[in-house]
Short mmCIF file of C-alpha atoms in Angstrom, two decimals:
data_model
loop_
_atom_site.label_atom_id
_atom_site.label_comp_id
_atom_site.label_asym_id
_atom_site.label_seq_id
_atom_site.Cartn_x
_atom_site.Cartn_y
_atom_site.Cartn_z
CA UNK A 1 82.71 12.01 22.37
CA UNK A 2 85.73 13.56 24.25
CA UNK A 3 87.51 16.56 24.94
CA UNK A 4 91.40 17.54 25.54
CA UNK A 5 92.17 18.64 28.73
CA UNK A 6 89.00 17.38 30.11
CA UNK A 7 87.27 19.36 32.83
CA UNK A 8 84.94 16.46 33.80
CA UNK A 9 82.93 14.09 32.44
CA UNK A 10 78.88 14.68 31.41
CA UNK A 11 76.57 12.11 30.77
CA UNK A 12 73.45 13.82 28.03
CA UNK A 13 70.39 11.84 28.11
CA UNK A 14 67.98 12.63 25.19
CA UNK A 15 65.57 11.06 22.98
CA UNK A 16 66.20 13.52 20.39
CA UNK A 17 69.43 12.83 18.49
CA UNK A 18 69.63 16.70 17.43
CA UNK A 19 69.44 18.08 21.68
CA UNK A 20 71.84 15.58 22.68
CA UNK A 21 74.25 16.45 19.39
CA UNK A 22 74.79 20.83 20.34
CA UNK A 23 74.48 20.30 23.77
CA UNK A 24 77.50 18.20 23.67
CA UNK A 25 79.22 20.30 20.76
CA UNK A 26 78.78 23.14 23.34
CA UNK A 27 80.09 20.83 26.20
CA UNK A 28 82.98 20.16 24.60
CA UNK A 29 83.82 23.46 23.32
CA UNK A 30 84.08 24.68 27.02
CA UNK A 31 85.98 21.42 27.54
CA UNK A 32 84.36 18.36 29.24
CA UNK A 33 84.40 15.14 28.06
CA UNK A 34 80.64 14.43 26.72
CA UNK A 35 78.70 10.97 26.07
CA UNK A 36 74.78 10.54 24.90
CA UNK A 37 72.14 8.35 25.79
CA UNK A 38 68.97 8.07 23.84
CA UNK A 39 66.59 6.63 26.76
CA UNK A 40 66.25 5.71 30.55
CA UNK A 41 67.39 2.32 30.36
CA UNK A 42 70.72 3.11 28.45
CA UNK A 43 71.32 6.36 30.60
CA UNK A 44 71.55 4.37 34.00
CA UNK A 45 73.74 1.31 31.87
CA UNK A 46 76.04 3.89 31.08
CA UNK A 47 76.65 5.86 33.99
CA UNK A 48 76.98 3.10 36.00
CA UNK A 49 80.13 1.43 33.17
CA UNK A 50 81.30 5.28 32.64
CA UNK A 51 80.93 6.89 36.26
CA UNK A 52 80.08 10.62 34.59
CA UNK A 53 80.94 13.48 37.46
CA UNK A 54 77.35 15.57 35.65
CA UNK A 55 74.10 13.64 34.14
CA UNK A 56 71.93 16.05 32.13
CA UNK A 57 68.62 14.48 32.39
CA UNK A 58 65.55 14.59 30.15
CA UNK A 59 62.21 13.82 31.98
CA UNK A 60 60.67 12.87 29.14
CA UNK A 61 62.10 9.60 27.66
CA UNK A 62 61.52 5.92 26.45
CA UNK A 63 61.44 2.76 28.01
CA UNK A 64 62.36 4.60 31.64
CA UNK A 65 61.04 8.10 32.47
CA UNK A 66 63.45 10.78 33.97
CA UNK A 67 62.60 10.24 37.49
CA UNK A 68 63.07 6.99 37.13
CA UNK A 69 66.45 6.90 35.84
CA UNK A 70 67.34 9.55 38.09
CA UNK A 71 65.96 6.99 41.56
CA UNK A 72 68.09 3.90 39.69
CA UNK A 73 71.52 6.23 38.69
CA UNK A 74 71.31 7.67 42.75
CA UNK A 75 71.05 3.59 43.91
CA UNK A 76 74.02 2.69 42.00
CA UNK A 77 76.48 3.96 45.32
CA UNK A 78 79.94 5.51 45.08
CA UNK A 79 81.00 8.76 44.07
CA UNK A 80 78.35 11.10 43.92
CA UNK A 81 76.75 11.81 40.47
CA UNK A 82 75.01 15.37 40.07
CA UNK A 83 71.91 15.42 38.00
CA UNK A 84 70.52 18.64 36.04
CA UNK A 85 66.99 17.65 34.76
CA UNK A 86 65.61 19.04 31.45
CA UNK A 87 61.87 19.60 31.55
CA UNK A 88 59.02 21.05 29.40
CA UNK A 89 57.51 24.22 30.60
CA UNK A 90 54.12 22.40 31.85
CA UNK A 91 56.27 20.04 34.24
CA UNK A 92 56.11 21.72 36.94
CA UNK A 93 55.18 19.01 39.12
CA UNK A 94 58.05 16.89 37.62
CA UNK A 95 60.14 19.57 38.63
CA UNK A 96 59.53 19.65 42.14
CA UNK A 97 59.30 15.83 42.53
CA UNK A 98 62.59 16.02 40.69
CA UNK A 99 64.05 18.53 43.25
CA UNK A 100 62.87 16.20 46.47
CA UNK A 101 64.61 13.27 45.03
CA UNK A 102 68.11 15.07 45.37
CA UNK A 103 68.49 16.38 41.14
CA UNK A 104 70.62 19.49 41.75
CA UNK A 105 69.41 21.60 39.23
CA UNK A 106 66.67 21.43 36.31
CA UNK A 107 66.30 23.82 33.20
CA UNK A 108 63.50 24.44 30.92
CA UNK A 109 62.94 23.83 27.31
CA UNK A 110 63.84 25.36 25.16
CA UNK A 111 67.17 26.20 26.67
CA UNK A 112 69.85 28.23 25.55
CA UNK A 113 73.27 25.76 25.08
CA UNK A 114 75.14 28.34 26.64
CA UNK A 115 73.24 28.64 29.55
CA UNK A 116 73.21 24.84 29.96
CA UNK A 117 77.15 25.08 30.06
CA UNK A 118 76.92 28.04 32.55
CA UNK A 119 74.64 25.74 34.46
CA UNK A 120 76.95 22.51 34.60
CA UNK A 121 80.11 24.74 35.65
CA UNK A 122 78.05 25.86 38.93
CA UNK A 123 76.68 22.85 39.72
CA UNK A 124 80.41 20.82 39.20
CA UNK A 125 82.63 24.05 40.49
CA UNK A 126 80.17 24.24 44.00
CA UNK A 127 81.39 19.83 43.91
CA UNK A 128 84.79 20.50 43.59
CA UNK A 129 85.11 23.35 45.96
CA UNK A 130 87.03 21.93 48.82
CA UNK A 131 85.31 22.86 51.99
CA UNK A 132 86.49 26.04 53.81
CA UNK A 133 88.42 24.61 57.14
CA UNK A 134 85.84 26.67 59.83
CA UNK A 135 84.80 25.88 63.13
CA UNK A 136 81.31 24.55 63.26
CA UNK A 137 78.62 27.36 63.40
CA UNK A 138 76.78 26.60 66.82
CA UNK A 139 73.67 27.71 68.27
CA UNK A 140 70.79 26.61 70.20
CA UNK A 141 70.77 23.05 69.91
CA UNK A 142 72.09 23.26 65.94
CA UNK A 143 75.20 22.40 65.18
CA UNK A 144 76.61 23.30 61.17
CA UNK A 145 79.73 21.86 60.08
CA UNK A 146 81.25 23.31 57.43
CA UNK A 147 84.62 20.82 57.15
CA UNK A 148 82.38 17.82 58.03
CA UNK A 149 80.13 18.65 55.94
CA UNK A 150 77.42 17.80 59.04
CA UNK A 151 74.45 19.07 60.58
CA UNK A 152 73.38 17.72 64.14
CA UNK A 153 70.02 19.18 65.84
CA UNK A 154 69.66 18.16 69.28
CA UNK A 155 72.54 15.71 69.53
CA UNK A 156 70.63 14.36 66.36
CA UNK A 157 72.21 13.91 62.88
CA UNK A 158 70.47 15.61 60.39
CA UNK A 159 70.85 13.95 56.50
CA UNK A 160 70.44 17.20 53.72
CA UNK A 161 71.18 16.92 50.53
CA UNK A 162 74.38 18.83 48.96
CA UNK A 163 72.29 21.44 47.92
CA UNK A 164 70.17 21.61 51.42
CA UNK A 165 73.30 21.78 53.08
CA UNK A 166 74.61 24.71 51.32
CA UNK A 167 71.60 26.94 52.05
CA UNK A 168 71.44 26.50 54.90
CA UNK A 169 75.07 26.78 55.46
CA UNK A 170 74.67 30.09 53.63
CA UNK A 171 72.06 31.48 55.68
CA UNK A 172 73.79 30.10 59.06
CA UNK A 173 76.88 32.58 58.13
CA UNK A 174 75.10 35.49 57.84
CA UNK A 175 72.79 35.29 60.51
CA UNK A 176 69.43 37.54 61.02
CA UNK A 177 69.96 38.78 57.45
CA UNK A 178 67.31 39.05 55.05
CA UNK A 179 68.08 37.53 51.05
CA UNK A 180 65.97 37.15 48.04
CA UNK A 181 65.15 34.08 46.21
CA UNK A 182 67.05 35.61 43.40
CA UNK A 183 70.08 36.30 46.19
CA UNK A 184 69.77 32.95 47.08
CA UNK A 185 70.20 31.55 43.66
CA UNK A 186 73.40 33.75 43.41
CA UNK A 187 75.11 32.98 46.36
CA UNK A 188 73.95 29.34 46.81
CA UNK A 189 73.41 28.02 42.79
CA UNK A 190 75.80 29.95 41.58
CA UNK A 191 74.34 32.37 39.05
CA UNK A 192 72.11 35.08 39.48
CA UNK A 193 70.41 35.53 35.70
CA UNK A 194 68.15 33.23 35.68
CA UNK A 195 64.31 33.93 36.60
CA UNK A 196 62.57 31.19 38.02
CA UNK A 197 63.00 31.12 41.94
CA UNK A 198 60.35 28.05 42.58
CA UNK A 199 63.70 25.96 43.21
CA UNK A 200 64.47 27.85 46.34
CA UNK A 201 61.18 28.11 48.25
CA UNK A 202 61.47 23.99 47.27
CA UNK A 203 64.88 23.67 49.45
CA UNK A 204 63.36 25.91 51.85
CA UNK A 205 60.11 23.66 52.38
CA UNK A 206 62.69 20.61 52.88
CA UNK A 207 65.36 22.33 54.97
CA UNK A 208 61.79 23.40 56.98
CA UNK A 209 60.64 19.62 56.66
CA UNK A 210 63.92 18.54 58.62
CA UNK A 211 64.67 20.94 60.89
CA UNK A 212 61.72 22.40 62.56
CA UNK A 213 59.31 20.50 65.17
CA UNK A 214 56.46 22.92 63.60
CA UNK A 215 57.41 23.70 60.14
CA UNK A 216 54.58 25.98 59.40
CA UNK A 217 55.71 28.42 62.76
CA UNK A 218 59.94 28.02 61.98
CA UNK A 219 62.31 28.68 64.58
CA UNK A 220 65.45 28.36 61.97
CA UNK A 221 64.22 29.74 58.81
CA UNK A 222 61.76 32.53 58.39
CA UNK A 223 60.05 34.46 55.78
CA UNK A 224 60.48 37.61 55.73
CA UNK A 225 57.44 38.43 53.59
CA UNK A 226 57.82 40.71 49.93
CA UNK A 227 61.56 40.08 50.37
CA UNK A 228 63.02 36.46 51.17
CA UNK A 229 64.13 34.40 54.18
CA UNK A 230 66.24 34.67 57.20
CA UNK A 231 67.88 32.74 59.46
CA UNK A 232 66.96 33.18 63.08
CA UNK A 233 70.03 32.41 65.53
#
């Protein structure tokens, strides 16, 4: 399946013929160039021959489950490939192992189409958005490189994810200033209507996990309790 004038290229992996068929109709209608795979095993053939830019994932499938596709599509190298998982409501724990292994953004079934789509623009337009040129944001021992795309922590690199880096790249340029989850997902994921916040607090635990020598007392990023977090320069 393609579209003219292609925006990018998505990759919909679903064991149910009639999900994968109007999520793509939608897909193309707001103009990307759409493919379906059926199971695990023919999801990861076929974005390593096609190279999508966006996978949308089902946990949930034959032969090779979700996470599982998801570990072999992020081993196949090159270009980055982003990953939105699809999950039942009681996968919760799916979810957040989902979310540790780098996916960068999940939904829940059943799903509006249209709010799939809205999901796939912010997850592809926060790829394509060339990084502003800024001077790296310094402070006591941290180092946050916007341009480089880097984060060093006592002379140290630091590996994030895209989405790790963005939060706390966020939060690092606006110092001392309380957000909400629901801010967060806003400024950070790119749309502010949807409910469920769990996928913040999970980037906050792992920005936590790598930056801070105690990450139950934080010196970067605190709570700032009945409201959000905060970052601490």
């Amino acid at each position: 399946m393609s579209a003219d004038a292609s925006r990018g290229s998505v990759l919909v992996v679903d064991d149910e013929p009639t999900i994968g068929e109007v999520v793509c109709r939608y897909l193309q209608r707001a103009g990307y160039e759409t493919h379906v795979a059926l199971d695990g095993v023919e999801a990861v053939e076929m974005a390593a021959a096609r190279g999508p830019d966006l996978v949308v994932l089902d946990l949930m499938l034959p032969r090779v489950d979700g996470l599982e596709a998801m570990r072999r599509i992020r081993a196949l190298g090159g270009r980055r490939t982003a990953i939105i998982l699809l999950t039942a409501r009681g996968e919760e724990s799916d979810r957040v192992i989902g979310l540790r292994l780098g996916a960068d953004d999940y939904i829940v079934k059943p799903f509006s189409p249209a709010e799939l789509v809205a999901r796939v623009d912010a997850v592809l337009r926060r790829i394509d958005t060339v990084p502003e040129q800024q001077p790296p944001l310094r402070f006591d021992g941290l180092v946050v490189d916007p341009g480089g795309r880097r984060v060093r922590l006592d002379d140290q690199d630091v590996v994030l994810t895209q989405r790790e880096f963005e939060l706390l790249l966020f939060l690092a340029r606006h110092p001392g200033q309380a957000f909400t989850r629901n801010q967060l997902m806003d400024h950070v994921w790119g749309y502010s209507f949807y409910t469920d916040t769990s996928t913040v607090t999970v980037h906050i635990r792992r920005l936590r996990a790598k930056l801070e020598e105690t990450p139950e007392h934080p010196r970067w990023i605190e709570t700032v309790w009945g409201i959000g977090y905060r970052f601490a320069a």
